[in-house]
Amino acid sequence: MTVLPGAILGPVLEKDFGTSANIIIKMLDGSMPALPKIGFEIVDVRSAADALVLAMEIPEAAHNRYLASAGFLMMKDIAQILKKAYPGRKLPSREMPNFLVRLLAKFDATLAPILLDLGVKRQVDAAKARRELQWQPVSTQEAVLSCAKSIFETGIVK
């Protein structure tokens, strides 16, 4: 059995966190002046763990693959969720043209992995996990907000 998650958000437990949390960190710490036109399938870390446990407990799940996603969010959507929750915080709101992202990627290696997804909306269907595992993920909004809250609580962003 395999569970294939999207970008894993939700609460971080310590300063040694997964790479997906950088989506939220870069928005909150001001290091992202504008938003690339990309999006991600989002899953809360707690929901990803839940899918794994459910798949291990159900014998029929053996030799199956399950996509774990609560939904798709563009970077602009994520920024809007954060702006609503943290109205006093300076967050990016404008989208960056794709040509500018490609140019910046020549100087910032952390941008290189997103180049393939610029302007592309890759969505998956997690219906099989919901149906066969009776999996109920927490919402994308909860995944974003709980990630942000924990980033402040752990002192990753002041």
Tab-separated table of C-alpha atoms in Angstrom:
chain	number	residue	atom	x	y	z
A	1	MET	CA	0.000	0.000	0.000
A	2	THR	CA	1.188	3.487	-0.820
A	3	VAL	CA	-0.195	6.873	0.214
A	4	LEU	CA	0.866	9.710	-2.074
A	5	PRO	CA	0.365	13.105	-0.409
A	6	GLY	CA	0.311	16.547	-1.934
A	7	ALA	CA	2.144	19.448	-0.298
A	8	ILE	CA	2.071	18.581	3.404
A	9	LEU	CA	1.089	21.489	5.626
A	10	GLY	CA	-0.443	21.587	9.088
A	11	PRO	CA	1.344	22.005	12.397
A	12	VAL	CA	5.135	21.879	12.494
A	13	LEU	CA	6.512	20.485	15.740
A	14	GLU	CA	9.993	21.986	15.728
A	15	LYS	CA	12.393	24.127	13.733
A	16	ASP	CA	13.423	21.047	11.732
A	17	PHE	CA	10.345	20.904	9.485
A	18	GLY	CA	9.367	19.516	6.089
A	19	THR	CA	9.972	21.537	2.950
A	20	SER	CA	6.285	22.204	2.222
A	21	ALA	CA	6.088	24.519	5.241
A	22	ASN	CA	8.397	26.894	3.343
A	23	ILE	CA	5.356	27.916	1.291
A	24	ILE	CA	3.859	29.467	4.418
A	25	ILE	CA	7.133	30.597	6.003
A	26	LYS	CA	8.238	32.597	2.956
A	27	MET	CA	4.895	34.385	2.862
A	28	LEU	CA	4.910	35.178	6.579
A	29	ASP	CA	8.548	36.236	6.922
A	30	GLY	CA	8.388	38.725	4.053
A	31	SER	CA	10.924	36.935	1.842
A	32	MET	CA	8.316	36.400	-0.892
A	33	PRO	CA	7.558	39.827	-2.400
A	34	ALA	CA	5.154	38.486	-5.027
A	35	LEU	CA	3.407	35.208	-5.739
A	36	PRO	CA	4.405	32.809	-8.498
A	37	LYS	CA	1.433	31.543	-10.522
A	38	ILE	CA	1.586	28.020	-9.177
A	39	GLY	CA	-0.558	25.869	-6.963
A	40	PHE	CA	-0.421	22.658	-5.016
A	41	GLU	CA	-2.559	19.794	-3.874
A	42	ILE	CA	-2.648	20.346	-0.116
A	43	VAL	CA	-2.964	17.839	2.702
A	44	ASP	CA	-2.634	18.402	6.421
A	45	VAL	CA	0.096	16.323	8.059
A	46	ARG	CA	-2.480	14.865	10.450
A	47	SER	CA	-4.677	13.804	7.531
A	48	ALA	CA	-1.715	12.241	5.713
A	49	ALA	CA	-0.900	10.229	8.846
A	50	ASP	CA	-4.552	9.246	9.182
A	51	ALA	CA	-4.596	7.956	5.581
A	52	LEU	CA	-1.506	5.850	6.273
A	53	VAL	CA	-3.008	4.319	9.412
A	54	LEU	CA	-6.336	3.609	7.697
A	55	ALA	CA	-4.560	1.989	4.745
A	56	MET	CA	-2.536	-0.241	7.082
A	57	GLU	CA	-5.631	-1.331	8.993
A	58	ILE	CA	-7.684	-2.346	5.957
A	59	PRO	CA	-6.476	-5.601	4.352
A	60	GLU	CA	-8.081	-4.673	1.003
A	61	ALA	CA	-5.758	-1.641	0.796
A	62	ALA	CA	-2.736	-3.893	0.221
A	63	HIS	CA	-1.092	-3.295	-3.177
A	64	ASN	CA	-3.138	-0.129	-3.741
A	65	ARG	CA	-2.118	3.486	-4.163
A	66	TYR	CA	-4.053	6.302	-2.549
A	67	LEU	CA	-3.765	9.980	-3.370
A	68	ALA	CA	-3.983	12.116	-0.248
A	69	SER	CA	-5.198	15.648	-0.909
A	70	ALA	CA	-7.836	17.867	0.647
A	71	GLY	CA	-7.848	20.107	-2.431
A	72	PHE	CA	-5.884	22.376	-4.712
A	73	LEU	CA	-4.804	25.908	-3.784
A	74	MET	CA	-2.950	28.472	-5.848
A	75	MET	CA	-0.308	30.510	-4.032
A	76	LYS	CA	-2.666	33.477	-4.294
A	77	ASP	CA	-5.384	31.474	-2.472
A	78	ILE	CA	-2.944	30.591	0.317
A	79	ALA	CA	-1.925	34.240	0.686
A	80	GLN	CA	-5.581	35.283	0.932
A	81	ILE	CA	-6.246	32.734	3.691
A	82	LEU	CA	-3.242	34.055	5.612
A	83	LYS	CA	-4.168	37.705	5.029
A	84	LYS	CA	-7.629	37.117	6.462
A	85	ALA	CA	-6.187	35.419	9.564
A	86	TYR	CA	-3.317	37.895	10.013
A	87	PRO	CA	-4.643	41.226	8.683
A	88	GLY	CA	-1.846	43.281	10.265
A	89	ARG	CA	0.906	41.227	8.654
A	90	LYS	CA	2.499	42.306	5.375
A	91	LEU	CA	1.824	39.457	2.956
A	92	PRO	CA	2.324	39.223	-0.796
A	93	SER	CA	-0.829	39.844	-2.820
A	94	ARG	CA	0.310	40.375	-6.407
A	95	GLU	CA	1.206	37.589	-8.785
A	96	MET	CA	4.589	37.568	-10.447
A	97	PRO	CA	4.758	37.139	-14.237
A	98	ASN	CA	6.080	33.720	-15.266
A	99	PHE	CA	9.033	35.195	-17.183
A	100	LEU	CA	10.194	36.954	-14.004
A	101	VAL	CA	10.021	33.729	-11.972
A	102	ARG	CA	12.138	31.988	-14.642
A	103	LEU	CA	14.670	34.831	-14.518
A	104	LEU	CA	14.847	34.814	-10.712
A	105	ALA	CA	15.314	31.028	-10.703
A	106	LYS	CA	18.698	31.573	-12.372
A	107	PHE	CA	19.808	33.366	-9.177
A	108	ASP	CA	17.731	31.533	-6.550
A	109	ALA	CA	18.034	27.740	-6.747
A	110	THR	CA	15.014	27.265	-4.458
A	111	LEU	CA	12.784	28.461	-7.317
A	112	ALA	CA	14.019	25.883	-9.839
A	113	PRO	CA	11.662	23.060	-8.742
A	114	ILE	CA	8.562	25.169	-9.366
A	115	LEU	CA	9.405	26.094	-12.954
A	116	LEU	CA	7.666	23.013	-14.358
A	117	ASP	CA	4.435	23.976	-12.618
A	118	LEU	CA	4.274	27.654	-13.600
A	119	GLY	CA	0.819	28.355	-14.969
A	120	VAL	CA	-0.123	24.653	-14.765
A	121	LYS	CA	-2.958	23.413	-12.592
A	122	ARG	CA	-2.166	19.775	-11.722
A	123	GLN	CA	-5.104	18.454	-9.779
A	124	VAL	CA	-5.623	14.955	-8.462
A	125	ASP	CA	-8.668	13.055	-7.331
A	126	ALA	CA	-8.518	11.650	-3.796
A	127	ALA	CA	-11.942	10.021	-4.116
A	128	LYS	CA	-10.462	6.516	-3.941
A	129	ALA	CA	-8.927	7.229	-0.504
A	130	ARG	CA	-12.156	8.811	0.708
A	131	ARG	CA	-14.264	5.932	-0.574
A	132	GLU	CA	-12.122	2.867	0.163
A	133	LEU	CA	-10.475	4.061	3.380
A	134	GLN	CA	-13.382	6.208	4.611
A	135	TRP	CA	-10.748	8.956	4.810
A	136	GLN	CA	-11.896	12.449	5.788
A	137	PRO	CA	-9.077	15.004	5.542
A	138	VAL	CA	-9.152	18.317	7.332
A	139	SER	CA	-9.735	21.288	5.034
A	140	THR	CA	-7.006	23.036	3.070
A	141	GLN	CA	-7.773	26.203	5.027
A	142	GLU	CA	-7.202	24.413	8.351
A	143	ALA	CA	-3.924	22.957	7.012
A	144	VAL	CA	-2.697	26.448	6.035
A	145	LEU	CA	-3.812	28.135	9.255
A	146	SER	CA	-2.503	25.449	11.613
A	147	CYS	CA	0.842	25.548	9.797
A	148	ALA	CA	1.017	29.339	10.189
A	149	LYS	CA	0.040	29.200	13.859
A	150	SER	CA	2.713	26.613	14.653
A	151	ILE	CA	5.347	28.575	12.722
A	152	PHE	CA	4.764	31.505	15.070
A	153	GLU	CA	4.567	29.275	18.169
A	154	THR	CA	7.897	27.563	17.397
A	155	GLY	CA	9.585	30.909	16.676
A	156	ILE	CA	10.421	30.027	13.075
A	157	VAL	CA	8.857	33.373	12.155
A	158	LYS	CA	8.579	36.198	14.674
